[in-house]
Amino acid sequence: QVQLVESGGGLVQAGGSLRLSCAASGRTFSSYVMGWFRQAPGKEREFVAAISRYGPSTYYADSVKGRFTISRDNAKNTVYLQMNSLKPDDTAVYYCATARLISTNPPAYDYWGQGTQVTVSS
């Protein structure tokens, strides 16, 4: 079993930046694809970004491409989401999750963190 703990959320003005972190327990972190998702009030959970096991391949939702960067440090069992040029539409609870294969669909992910709130003011 894997436990995931997100951190780094907060309140930021439009145009600002935040860096989210997701720390994973266990010794098998490098065997997982890692993904970031977000869920705004009244909306479905949506894919944000994913990264392959050793990080050479990354994938982004069109809405964040060019503004967000996903990365991972397998030695630290941590995945990051650098978020730049934030917009009010980016306001949501952000979750990290693990999967065996790259996917944009939430059901493909096995373990989830508790989420961290990101609020972008206009």
PDB file of C-alpha atoms in Angstrom:
ATOM      1  CA  GLN A   1       0.000   0.000   0.000  1.00  0.00           C
ATOM      2  CA  VAL A   2       1.133   3.537  -0.767  1.00  0.00           C
ATOM      3  CA  GLN A   3       0.349   6.630   1.245  1.00  0.00           C
ATOM      4  CA  LEU A   4       0.504  10.015  -0.437  1.00  0.00           C
ATOM      5  CA  VAL A   5       0.649  13.393   1.270  1.00  0.00           C
ATOM      6  CA  GLU A   6       0.311  16.616  -0.728  1.00  0.00           C
ATOM      7  CA  SER A   7       1.561  19.992   0.421  1.00  0.00           C
ATOM      8  CA  GLY A   8       2.258  23.449  -0.959  1.00  0.00           C
ATOM      9  CA  GLY A   9      -1.232  24.694  -1.667  1.00  0.00           C
ATOM     10  CA  GLY A  10      -2.450  28.108  -0.655  1.00  0.00           C
ATOM     11  CA  LEU A  11      -3.853  31.443  -1.755  1.00  0.00           C
ATOM     12  CA  VAL A  12      -2.116  33.282  -4.585  1.00  0.00           C
ATOM     13  CA  GLN A  13      -2.972  36.171  -6.873  1.00  0.00           C
ATOM     14  CA  ALA A  14      -3.565  35.642 -10.567  1.00  0.00           C
ATOM     15  CA  GLY A  15      -0.259  35.473 -12.391  1.00  0.00           C
ATOM     16  CA  GLY A  16       1.522  34.052  -9.385  1.00  0.00           C
ATOM     17  CA  SER A  17       3.167  30.693  -8.815  1.00  0.00           C
ATOM     18  CA  LEU A  18       2.936  27.754  -6.447  1.00  0.00           C
ATOM     19  CA  ARG A  19       4.842  24.508  -6.165  1.00  0.00           C
ATOM     20  CA  LEU A  20       2.964  21.473  -4.965  1.00  0.00           C
ATOM     21  CA  SER A  21       4.716  18.455  -3.503  1.00  0.00           C
ATOM     22  CA  CYS A  22       3.474  14.931  -3.002  1.00  0.00           C
ATOM     23  CA  ALA A  23       5.473  12.677  -0.696  1.00  0.00           C
ATOM     24  CA  ALA A  24       4.950   8.932  -0.985  1.00  0.00           C
ATOM     25  CA  SER A  25       5.590   6.209   1.529  1.00  0.00           C
ATOM     26  CA  GLY A  26       7.104   2.855   0.676  1.00  0.00           C
ATOM     27  CA  ARG A  27      10.034   1.594  -1.351  1.00  0.00           C
ATOM     28  CA  THR A  28       8.244   1.121  -4.649  1.00  0.00           C
ATOM     29  CA  PHE A  29       7.750   4.764  -5.620  1.00  0.00           C
ATOM     30  CA  SER A  30       9.779   4.430  -8.801  1.00  0.00           C
ATOM     31  CA  SER A  31       7.524   1.616 -10.004  1.00  0.00           C
ATOM     32  CA  TYR A  32       4.535   3.958 -10.267  1.00  0.00           C
ATOM     33  CA  VAL A  33       3.411   6.456 -12.802  1.00  0.00           C
ATOM     34  CA  MET A  34       2.456   9.601 -10.887  1.00  0.00           C
ATOM     35  CA  GLY A  35      -0.373  11.936 -11.753  1.00  0.00           C
ATOM     36  CA  TRP A  36      -1.868  15.188 -10.578  1.00  0.00           C
ATOM     37  CA  PHE A  37      -5.595  15.829 -10.740  1.00  0.00           C
ATOM     38  CA  ARG A  38      -7.801  18.662  -9.544  1.00  0.00           C
ATOM     39  CA  GLN A  39     -11.401  19.101  -8.563  1.00  0.00           C
ATOM     40  CA  ALA A  40     -13.227  22.391  -8.322  1.00  0.00           C
ATOM     41  CA  PRO A  41     -16.525  22.755  -6.427  1.00  0.00           C
ATOM     42  CA  GLY A  42     -19.398  21.281  -8.398  1.00  0.00           C
ATOM     43  CA  LYS A  43     -17.114  19.830 -11.063  1.00  0.00           C
ATOM     44  CA  GLU A  44     -15.703  16.411 -11.819  1.00  0.00           C
ATOM     45  CA  ARG A  45     -12.149  15.527 -10.985  1.00  0.00           C
ATOM     46  CA  GLU A  46      -9.955  16.323 -13.983  1.00  0.00           C
ATOM     47  CA  PHE A  47      -6.525  15.315 -15.155  1.00  0.00           C
ATOM     48  CA  VAL A  48      -3.762  17.884 -14.838  1.00  0.00           C
ATOM     49  CA  ALA A  49      -0.434  16.144 -15.492  1.00  0.00           C
ATOM     50  CA  ALA A  50       1.340  12.795 -15.323  1.00  0.00           C
ATOM     51  CA  ILE A  51       4.918  11.596 -15.366  1.00  0.00           C
ATOM     52  CA  SER A  52       6.411   8.238 -16.230  1.00  0.00           C
ATOM     53  CA  ARG A  53       8.273   6.090 -13.712  1.00  0.00           C
ATOM     54  CA  TYR A  54      11.702   7.583 -14.261  1.00  0.00           C
ATOM     55  CA  GLY A  55      10.563  10.939 -15.514  1.00  0.00           C
ATOM     56  CA  PRO A  56      11.528  11.095 -19.144  1.00  0.00           C
ATOM     57  CA  SER A  57       7.927  11.356 -20.300  1.00  0.00           C
ATOM     58  CA  THR A  58       5.412  13.928 -19.141  1.00  0.00           C
ATOM     59  CA  TYR A  59       1.812  14.629 -20.134  1.00  0.00           C
ATOM     60  CA  TYR A  60      -0.370  17.667 -19.550  1.00  0.00           C
ATOM     61  CA  ALA A  61      -3.943  18.772 -19.912  1.00  0.00           C
ATOM     62  CA  ASP A  62      -4.303  21.391 -22.617  1.00  0.00           C
ATOM     63  CA  SER A  63      -5.535  23.882 -20.024  1.00  0.00           C
ATOM     64  CA  VAL A  64      -2.202  23.842 -18.152  1.00  0.00           C
ATOM     65  CA  LYS A  65       0.274  23.115 -20.927  1.00  0.00           C
ATOM     66  CA  GLY A  66       3.060  25.674 -20.951  1.00  0.00           C
ATOM     67  CA  ARG A  67       2.226  26.906 -17.436  1.00  0.00           C
ATOM     68  CA  PHE A  68       2.580  23.787 -15.242  1.00  0.00           C
ATOM     69  CA  THR A  69       5.531  21.418 -14.964  1.00  0.00           C
ATOM     70  CA  ILE A  70       5.474  17.984 -13.361  1.00  0.00           C
ATOM     71  CA  SER A  71       8.680  16.418 -12.097  1.00  0.00           C
ATOM     72  CA  ARG A  72       9.744  13.686  -9.695  1.00  0.00           C
ATOM     73  CA  ASP A  73      12.653  12.797  -7.469  1.00  0.00           C
ATOM     74  CA  ASN A  74      12.644   9.043  -6.949  1.00  0.00           C
ATOM     75  CA  ALA A  75      15.398   9.273  -4.329  1.00  0.00           C
ATOM     76  CA  LYS A  76      13.059  11.427  -2.239  1.00  0.00           C
ATOM     77  CA  ASN A  77       9.851   9.553  -3.126  1.00  0.00           C
ATOM     78  CA  THR A  78       8.360  12.877  -4.166  1.00  0.00           C
ATOM     79  CA  VAL A  79       6.538  14.259  -7.177  1.00  0.00           C
ATOM     80  CA  TYR A  80       6.171  17.982  -7.791  1.00  0.00           C
ATOM     81  CA  LEU A  81       3.855  20.259  -9.702  1.00  0.00           C
ATOM     82  CA  GLN A  82       5.277  23.683 -10.478  1.00  0.00           C
ATOM     83  CA  MET A  83       2.398  25.997 -11.348  1.00  0.00           C
ATOM     84  CA  ASN A  84       3.149  29.343 -13.001  1.00  0.00           C
ATOM     85  CA  SER A  85       0.940  32.068 -14.461  1.00  0.00           C
ATOM     86  CA  LEU A  86      -1.922  30.894 -12.305  1.00  0.00           C
ATOM     87  CA  LYS A  87      -5.466  31.845 -13.229  1.00  0.00           C
ATOM     88  CA  PRO A  88      -8.661  31.962 -11.161  1.00  0.00           C
ATOM     89  CA  ASP A  89      -9.857  28.933 -13.164  1.00  0.00           C
ATOM     90  CA  ASP A  90      -7.010  26.934 -11.611  1.00  0.00           C
ATOM     91  CA  THR A  91      -8.728  27.166  -8.223  1.00  0.00           C
ATOM     92  CA  ALA A  92      -9.380  23.622  -7.012  1.00  0.00           C
ATOM     93  CA  VAL A  93      -8.292  20.904  -4.644  1.00  0.00           C
ATOM     94  CA  TYR A  94      -5.235  19.251  -6.159  1.00  0.00           C
ATOM     95  CA  TYR A  95      -4.591  15.540  -5.697  1.00  0.00           C
ATOM     96  CA  CYS A  96      -1.660  13.316  -6.525  1.00  0.00           C
ATOM     97  CA  ALA A  97      -2.178   9.679  -7.371  1.00  0.00           C
ATOM     98  CA  THR A  98      -0.346   6.540  -8.491  1.00  0.00           C
ATOM     99  CA  ALA A  99      -0.960   4.319 -11.498  1.00  0.00           C
ATOM    100  CA  ARG A 100       0.661   1.414 -13.312  1.00  0.00           C
ATOM    101  CA  LEU A 101       0.295   2.987 -16.727  1.00  0.00           C
ATOM    102  CA  ILE A 102       0.019   6.539 -17.996  1.00  0.00           C
ATOM    103  CA  SER A 103      -3.614   7.606 -18.143  1.00  0.00           C
ATOM    104  CA  THR A 104      -5.721  10.737 -17.979  1.00  0.00           C
ATOM    105  CA  ASN A 105      -8.625   8.842 -16.387  1.00  0.00           C
ATOM    106  CA  PRO A 106      -9.035   8.862 -12.604  1.00  0.00           C
ATOM    107  CA  PRO A 107     -10.187   5.197 -12.384  1.00  0.00           C
ATOM    108  CA  ALA A 108      -6.772   4.122 -13.687  1.00  0.00           C
ATOM    109  CA  TYR A 109      -5.140   5.485 -10.532  1.00  0.00           C
ATOM    110  CA  ASP A 110      -4.921   3.293  -7.459  1.00  0.00           C
ATOM    111  CA  TYR A 111      -3.802   5.406  -4.536  1.00  0.00           C
ATOM    112  CA  TRP A 112      -4.727   9.008  -3.839  1.00  0.00           C
ATOM    113  CA  GLY A 113      -3.603  11.688  -1.445  1.00  0.00           C
ATOM    114  CA  GLN A 114      -5.963  13.769   0.653  1.00  0.00           C
ATOM    115  CA  GLY A 115      -5.588  16.837  -1.547  1.00  0.00           C
ATOM    116  CA  THR A 116      -4.317  20.364  -1.084  1.00  0.00           C
ATOM    117  CA  GLN A 117      -6.349  23.498  -1.753  1.00  0.00           C
ATOM    118  CA  VAL A 118      -5.161  25.995  -4.343  1.00  0.00           C
ATOM    119  CA  THR A 119      -7.032  29.282  -4.543  1.00  0.00           C
ATOM    120  CA  VAL A 120      -6.197  31.892  -7.162  1.00  0.00           C
ATOM    121  CA  SER A 121      -7.669  35.338  -6.646  1.00  0.00           C
ATOM    122  CA  SER A 122      -8.353  37.747  -9.486  1.00  0.00           C
TER     123      SER A 122
END
